[in-house]
Every structure is written in C-alpha cells, then in structure tokens.
Coordinates of C-alpha atoms in Angstrom, one line a residue:
M1 CA -83.8 191.0 151.4
N2 CA -80.2 191.8 152.5
W3 CA -78.5 195.2 152.3
S4 CA -76.3 194.3 149.3
K5 CA -79.2 193.1 147.3
S6 CA -81.2 196.2 148.1
M7 CA -78.4 198.4 146.9
L8 CA -78.1 196.3 143.8
F9 CA -81.8 196.7 143.0
A10 CA -81.7 200.4 143.9
S11 CA -78.7 201.0 141.6
A12 CA -80.4 199.1 138.8
A13 CA -83.5 201.2 139.2
V14 CA -81.5 204.5 139.1
L15 CA -79.7 203.3 136.0
A16 CA -83.0 202.4 134.4
L17 CA -84.4 205.8 135.2
S18 CA -81.3 207.6 134.0
A19 CA -81.5 205.6 130.7
A20 CA -85.2 206.5 130.4
A21 CA -84.5 210.1 131.1
A22 CA -81.6 210.2 128.5
H23 CA -83.8 208.5 126.0
A24 CA -86.6 211.1 126.6
E25 CA -84.1 213.9 126.2
N26 CA -83.3 212.6 122.7
M27 CA -86.9 212.6 121.6
P28 CA -88.1 215.3 119.3
K29 CA -90.7 217.4 121.0
R30 CA -92.8 218.2 117.9
I31 CA -93.2 216.5 114.6
G32 CA -95.2 218.0 111.7
Y33 CA -96.7 215.7 109.1
V34 CA -98.0 217.0 105.8
T35 CA -100.2 214.4 104.2
N36 CA -101.2 214.7 100.6
Y37 CA -104.9 213.6 100.9
A38 CA -106.2 213.2 104.5
T39 CA -109.7 212.2 103.5
H40 CA -108.4 208.9 102.0
E41 CA -108.6 205.8 104.1
W42 CA -105.0 205.0 103.6
Y43 CA -103.7 208.2 105.0
Q44 CA -106.2 208.2 107.8
N45 CA -104.7 204.9 108.9
V46 CA -101.1 206.1 108.3
I47 CA -102.0 209.0 110.7
K48 CA -103.4 206.5 113.3
G49 CA -100.1 204.6 113.2
M50 CA -98.2 207.9 113.6
Q51 CA -100.4 209.0 116.5
S52 CA -100.0 205.7 118.2
R53 CA -96.3 205.7 118.1
A54 CA -95.9 209.4 118.9
K55 CA -98.1 208.9 122.0
E56 CA -95.9 206.0 123.1
L57 CA -92.8 208.2 122.8
G58 CA -94.3 211.4 124.3
I59 CA -94.0 213.3 121.0
E60 CA -96.4 216.0 119.9
L61 CA -97.7 215.3 116.4
E62 CA -99.4 217.8 114.3
V63 CA -101.0 217.0 110.9
Q64 CA -101.8 219.2 108.0
D65 CA -103.5 218.2 104.7
A66 CA -102.4 219.3 101.3
N67 CA -105.5 218.0 99.7
L68 CA -103.6 217.0 96.5
D69 CA -102.4 220.6 96.0
V70 CA -98.6 221.0 95.8
A71 CA -98.8 224.7 96.7
K72 CA -100.7 223.8 99.9
E73 CA -98.2 221.2 100.7
V74 CA -95.3 223.6 100.4
S75 CA -97.2 226.2 102.4
A76 CA -98.0 223.7 105.2
A77 CA -94.4 222.5 105.4
E78 CA -93.2 226.1 105.6
D79 CA -95.7 226.8 108.3
F80 CA -94.4 223.8 110.3
M81 CA -90.8 225.1 109.9
A82 CA -91.8 228.6 111.0
K83 CA -93.4 227.0 114.1
G84 CA -90.2 225.3 114.9
V85 CA -91.0 221.6 114.5
D86 CA -88.1 219.3 115.1
V87 CA -88.8 216.9 112.2
L88 CA -91.0 217.0 109.1
I89 CA -92.7 214.0 107.6
I90 CA -94.1 214.5 104.1
T91 CA -96.2 212.5 101.7
P92 CA -95.5 214.1 98.3
V93 CA -98.4 215.3 96.2
N94 CA -96.0 214.9 93.3
E95 CA -92.3 214.1 93.3
E96 CA -91.1 217.2 91.4
G97 CA -93.0 219.7 93.5
V98 CA -91.3 218.7 96.8
V99 CA -87.7 219.0 95.6
P100 CA -87.4 222.7 96.4
L101 CA -89.0 222.0 99.8
L102 CA -86.3 219.5 100.7
R103 CA -83.6 222.1 99.9
Q104 CA -85.4 224.7 102.1
A105 CA -85.7 222.2 105.0
K106 CA -82.0 221.4 104.8
S107 CA -81.1 225.1 104.9
N108 CA -83.3 225.3 108.0
N109 CA -81.7 222.2 109.6
V110 CA -85.0 220.4 109.7
P111 CA -84.8 216.7 109.0
V112 CA -87.4 215.3 106.6
V113 CA -88.8 211.8 106.3
L114 CA -90.7 211.1 103.2
E115 CA -93.7 208.6 103.2
G116 CA -94.6 206.6 100.2
N117 CA -92.8 208.2 97.2
P118 CA -89.2 209.1 96.5
V119 CA -88.0 212.6 95.7
K120 CA -84.6 213.7 94.4
G121 CA -82.4 214.9 97.2
M122 CA -84.2 213.0 100.0
T123 CA -82.5 211.6 103.0
T124 CA -84.8 208.8 103.7
M125 CA -88.2 207.4 102.7
V126 CA -90.5 205.0 104.5
A127 CA -92.4 203.0 101.8
I128 CA -93.2 199.5 100.6
C129 CA -91.4 197.9 97.7
D130 CA -94.0 198.8 95.1
Y131 CA -92.8 196.6 92.3
D132 CA -92.4 193.6 94.6
T133 CA -95.9 194.2 96.0
G134 CA -97.4 194.2 92.5
Y135 CA -95.3 191.2 91.5
T136 CA -96.4 189.0 94.4
A137 CA -100.0 190.0 93.8
G138 CA -99.6 189.0 90.2
V139 CA -98.1 185.6 91.1
E140 CA -101.1 185.0 93.4
A141 CA -103.5 186.1 90.7
G142 CA -101.8 183.7 88.3
K143 CA -102.2 180.8 90.7
Y144 CA -105.8 181.6 91.1
A145 CA -106.6 182.2 87.5
K146 CA -104.4 179.7 85.6
E147 CA -107.0 176.9 85.4
K148 CA -110.0 179.3 84.8
L149 CA -109.0 182.5 83.1
E150 CA -106.9 183.6 80.1
G151 CA -105.2 186.5 81.8
K152 CA -106.8 189.5 80.0
V153 CA -106.1 192.5 82.3
M154 CA -107.7 195.9 82.8
N155 CA -105.1 197.9 84.8
V156 CA -106.6 200.8 86.6
G157 CA -103.3 202.6 87.2
L158 CA -101.9 206.0 88.1
P159 CA -99.0 207.1 85.8
L160 CA -98.4 210.3 87.8
L161 CA -96.4 208.5 90.5
S162 CA -93.4 206.2 90.0
A163 CA -94.6 204.0 92.9
T164 CA -97.9 203.2 91.2
V165 CA -96.3 202.6 87.8
L166 CA -94.0 200.1 89.5
R167 CA -97.0 198.3 91.0
S168 CA -98.7 197.9 87.7
Q169 CA -95.5 196.7 86.0
G170 CA -94.8 194.3 88.9
F171 CA -98.3 192.8 88.7
M172 CA -98.1 192.0 85.0
D173 CA -94.6 190.5 85.4
G174 CA -95.7 188.4 88.3
L175 CA -98.8 187.3 86.4
K176 CA -96.8 186.2 83.4
T177 CA -94.7 183.9 85.5
I178 CA -97.8 181.8 85.9
I179 CA -99.8 182.7 82.7
P180 CA -97.1 183.6 80.1
D181 CA -99.7 184.7 77.5
A182 CA -101.3 187.2 79.9
V183 CA -101.9 190.6 78.2
M184 CA -102.9 194.1 79.4
V185 CA -106.0 194.9 77.4
H186 CA -106.6 198.3 79.0
D187 CA -103.9 200.5 80.7
L188 CA -105.9 203.3 82.4
D189 CA -105.3 206.4 84.4
G190 CA -107.8 206.0 87.3
G191 CA -106.4 209.0 89.2
G192 CA -106.2 206.9 92.4
N193 CA -109.8 207.8 93.3
P194 CA -113.1 205.9 92.9
D195 CA -114.9 208.4 90.7
R196 CA -112.2 208.7 88.1
A197 CA -111.5 205.0 88.2
L198 CA -115.2 204.3 87.5
E199 CA -115.3 206.9 84.7
V200 CA -112.3 205.6 82.8
S201 CA -113.1 201.9 83.4
S202 CA -116.7 202.4 82.1
A203 CA -115.4 204.1 79.0
A204 CA -112.8 201.3 78.4
L205 CA -115.3 198.5 78.9
A206 CA -117.7 200.1 76.5
K207 CA -115.0 199.8 73.8
N208 CA -113.8 196.4 74.7
A209 CA -115.1 194.3 77.6
D210 CA -113.0 191.2 76.7
I211 CA -111.1 191.2 80.0
N212 CA -111.2 188.8 83.0
I213 CA -108.8 190.4 85.5
I214 CA -109.2 193.8 87.1
Y215 CA -106.0 195.1 88.8
G216 CA -106.1 198.4 90.8
I217 CA -103.0 200.2 92.1
N218 CA -105.0 201.0 95.2
D219 CA -108.4 200.0 96.6
S220 CA -110.2 202.9 95.1
S221 CA -108.9 201.9 91.6
S222 CA -109.8 198.2 91.9
L223 CA -113.3 199.0 93.3
G224 CA -113.9 201.7 90.7
G225 CA -113.1 199.2 88.0
L226 CA -115.3 196.5 89.6
Q227 CA -118.2 199.0 89.9
A228 CA -117.9 199.8 86.2
W229 CA -118.1 196.1 85.4
K230 CA -121.2 195.7 87.5
A231 CA -122.8 198.9 86.1
A232 CA -122.4 197.3 82.6
G233 CA -124.6 194.5 83.8
K234 CA -121.8 191.9 83.7
S235 CA -121.6 188.8 85.9
Q236 CA -118.6 188.4 88.2
D237 CA -118.4 184.7 87.2
G238 CA -115.2 184.3 85.3
L239 CA -113.8 187.6 86.7
L240 CA -110.9 188.1 89.2
T241 CA -110.5 191.5 90.9
V242 CA -107.2 192.3 92.7
G243 CA -106.7 195.3 94.9
T244 CA -103.7 197.0 96.5
G245 CA -103.4 198.7 99.8
G246 CA -105.6 197.2 102.4
E247 CA -106.3 200.8 103.1
G248 CA -109.4 200.7 105.3
L249 CA -112.7 199.0 105.5
A250 CA -113.6 199.0 101.8
F251 CA -111.4 196.1 100.8
I252 CA -112.6 194.0 103.7
N253 CA -116.2 194.6 102.7
A254 CA -115.4 193.8 99.1
M255 CA -113.6 190.5 100.0
Q256 CA -116.7 189.5 102.1
N257 CA -119.3 190.5 99.6
E258 CA -118.0 190.6 96.0
P259 CA -117.5 187.2 94.4
S260 CA -114.7 188.3 92.2
Y261 CA -112.7 190.3 94.8
R262 CA -110.4 187.5 95.9
I263 CA -106.9 189.0 96.3
E264 CA -105.5 192.0 98.1
A265 CA -101.9 193.2 98.2
A266 CA -102.0 194.5 101.7
M267 CA -99.7 197.4 102.6
F268 CA -100.6 198.0 106.3
P269 CA -100.8 201.8 106.5
E270 CA -100.7 201.8 110.3
K271 CA -97.3 200.1 110.2
E272 CA -96.0 202.6 107.7
G273 CA -97.0 205.5 109.9
Y274 CA -95.6 203.9 113.0
T275 CA -92.2 203.3 111.2
A276 CA -92.2 206.9 109.9
I277 CA -92.2 208.2 113.5
D278 CA -89.3 205.9 114.4
A279 CA -87.4 207.2 111.3
A280 CA -88.0 210.8 112.4
V281 CA -86.6 210.0 115.9
K282 CA -83.4 208.5 114.3
L283 CA -82.9 211.6 112.0
F284 CA -83.4 213.9 115.0
N285 CA -80.6 212.1 116.8
G286 CA -78.3 212.3 113.8
E287 CA -78.3 208.5 113.2
E288 CA -77.6 207.1 109.8
V289 CA -80.7 205.6 108.1
P290 CA -81.1 203.8 104.8
E291 CA -82.4 205.8 101.9
H292 CA -85.4 203.5 101.7
I293 CA -86.8 202.1 105.0
V294 CA -88.9 199.2 103.7
S295 CA -92.4 198.7 105.1
P296 CA -93.8 195.1 104.9
T297 CA -96.6 193.9 102.6
A298 CA -98.4 190.7 102.2
P299 CA -100.8 189.2 99.6
M300 CA -104.1 188.3 101.1
N301 CA -106.3 185.6 99.6
G302 CA -109.9 185.3 100.6
D303 CA -110.1 185.5 104.4
D304 CA -106.4 185.9 105.0
W305 CA -107.1 189.5 106.1
K306 CA -108.4 188.0 109.4
K307 CA -104.8 187.1 110.3
F308 CA -103.9 190.8 110.5
Y309 CA -107.1 192.7 111.4
D310 CA -110.0 192.3 113.8
Y311 CA -113.2 193.8 112.3
D312 CA -116.5 194.2 114.2
G313 CA -118.5 195.5 111.2
T314 CA -117.8 199.2 111.8
T315 CA -114.1 199.5 112.8
R316 CA -110.9 197.5 112.3
K317 CA -108.0 197.0 114.6
I318 CA -104.6 196.0 113.5
K319 CA -103.0 192.8 115.0
W320 CA -99.6 194.3 115.7
D321 CA -97.9 191.0 116.6
A322 CA -98.9 189.5 113.2
V323 CA -97.9 192.6 111.2
N324 CA -94.6 193.1 113.1
A325 CA -93.7 189.5 112.3
L326 CA -93.7 190.2 108.6
Q327 CA -90.2 190.5 107.1
P328 CA -89.9 193.1 104.4
P329 CA -87.3 192.5 101.7
E330 CA -83.8 193.8 102.3
K331 CA -83.8 195.2 98.8
C332 CA -86.5 196.0 96.3
M333 CA -86.6 194.0 93.0
K334 CA -87.1 197.3 91.1
T335 CA -87.2 201.0 92.1
S336 CA -88.1 204.3 90.5
A337 CA -84.6 204.5 89.2
D338 CA -85.3 201.5 87.0
L339 CA -88.1 203.4 85.3
K340 CA -85.6 205.9 83.9
K341 CA -83.3 203.4 82.3

C-alpha cells in the first residue's frame, strides 16, 4: 500500500472515530421508563425492545412500574426527574392523570416520550394506529367468516382508553366491509385483563350466547372471552376468535392449540420499545419529531406468526428483519380526536 493511500485510510478512520465520538456525546446518558403494568407480557416485551436498543446506544435505562396506579406513576416520574434522567418515557395509566406530569416535566426541561396512548399537551407518542389495526383485523375476520358465519360479535373491550375504543370501532367497521349485516351482540368492559374478561364474558354468554365471533382489544381479552365460551361447554366449531397485540407467548399457544383462534392483529411490542428509545434520543438532541410516531402492525392468519417470530416452546425471538420491513401507515385512518367529534 502506498503512502497516499495509507494517509487516505488513516484520515477516513479518524473521521469515522470523530463522528462516532460526536454521536456518542449526543446520546442521553440515562432514560427513565415508567410503565403502567410491568407484569403484563406486552410491557415485558416493550421493555426488552427498549433494553436492546439502549444497550446498542450505550444508554442506561431504568424502569419503574406504576402497577395501574396513577399516583404511583406520578411518583415514579417525579423520582426519575429528581435523579436527573435525561429523558422520560411514560406509558399512561390513564390519559387525564398524566397531563399535570407533562407540565411538570416541561418546567424541569425533561423531554417526555409517551408510549401507547395520547395525552393532552404531549410532544410525541410512539404507538400503533389503533383504529387501522382493528380495521384490518376486521377485514381479515370478514374474509374468514363470510362463507361460514353471520358476524355476531362479542367485543371484549376496554372503554377506559381511547386507543382500545378505536380498536373495537375499527374491527366492526372492517368486518362490515365484508359482512355488511354484522352486529355487535355484546360490548363488554373486560378491563384488559384475563380475569375480568372471563367474568364479564361469562355473564354475557349466560344471557345471550348467540354469537360466533369473539374480538378482544388485547390478547388477555380475547383469551378471557374464549375461556368463558369453553367454560360454558360450547364447541369451537362455528366460532372465530380474533386477538390483538401479539403480546407474548399466549397468542402463539392459542393459535397452535385453539381451533377457533385463527387471527391475531400483531403489534410487535419489541419494535415499539425500540422505537421509543430512538424517539427519546431525538428529543434529547432537540430534533423535531411528529406528534405520533407510528409503530407497525400486521394481521396474522394461522401460522403467519412464524414469519415474525422464532419459538422454541418456551421463549420467542423476534425476527427483526421481517418486522423492520413492515411499513406503518403515514397517517392513521382515525385517532382519538375523532372520538370527540
């Protein structure tokens, strides 16, 4: 190698190292994440995605769990700010309770990224398009059911959050594009957890079991509804169960073992967590970000989940190339603002 080429390569190496150093200097040192319910599979995998990305970037990530308690969420966020974290990421327990917290963070010059649900006064949120996710699942359900079922739906919903209300609305609207006479027989508040979903679904089926589609706004809801159906001694022949989330192992086991559980609106929590860290870095550097950073989703039919996950019977591993290839919509069909019109 001649001298000029050596100098060229050396100069390139120095520039690369300088760029890397400059990049490192612009990284937040510490990010605090307050999750609303850390025992839930969805949030466990959101955290895994955050940890993976934070480790890549050399960022210290600390997680605190609000355990569905707004007061605990506020306290945890205040604790993070007192410790001097560079950026906060928050999954709201409920939307109203976080509003004062956003004002407090702004006064302390701490950027905040929201995960999952919008809050008045937010800078940015990383979330799926909830209505679109429900809508595409409804379309897939219609395609599956149109020759076999009448489209009588038990919606195991969650009216507390605008995101989950949008999923239920989207599902019915999508279903009706294929089965125009589809009706919602039961519109339930399953609380987003399996015990509550089982309880309200059992009570509803005891009054009127003339349904043939169970839709759940998350996997706990759909599985709770299905468990109620089975507990009532009913056959899964002539039943379609549709889940939302792809939160952990539960939906994979259901799609492998439950005859009626054929469709899953997958939301890829690992990807959402990964993207939230990237959003935090952008805010730390004062970059402009959209109010809603859309995380991708995809309807899964049957064994489609194998395109996106490896599963050895005890753990699952995301196939990043397949998930990163998904293109989220540039704009959601409907948002929480549409619910207020």
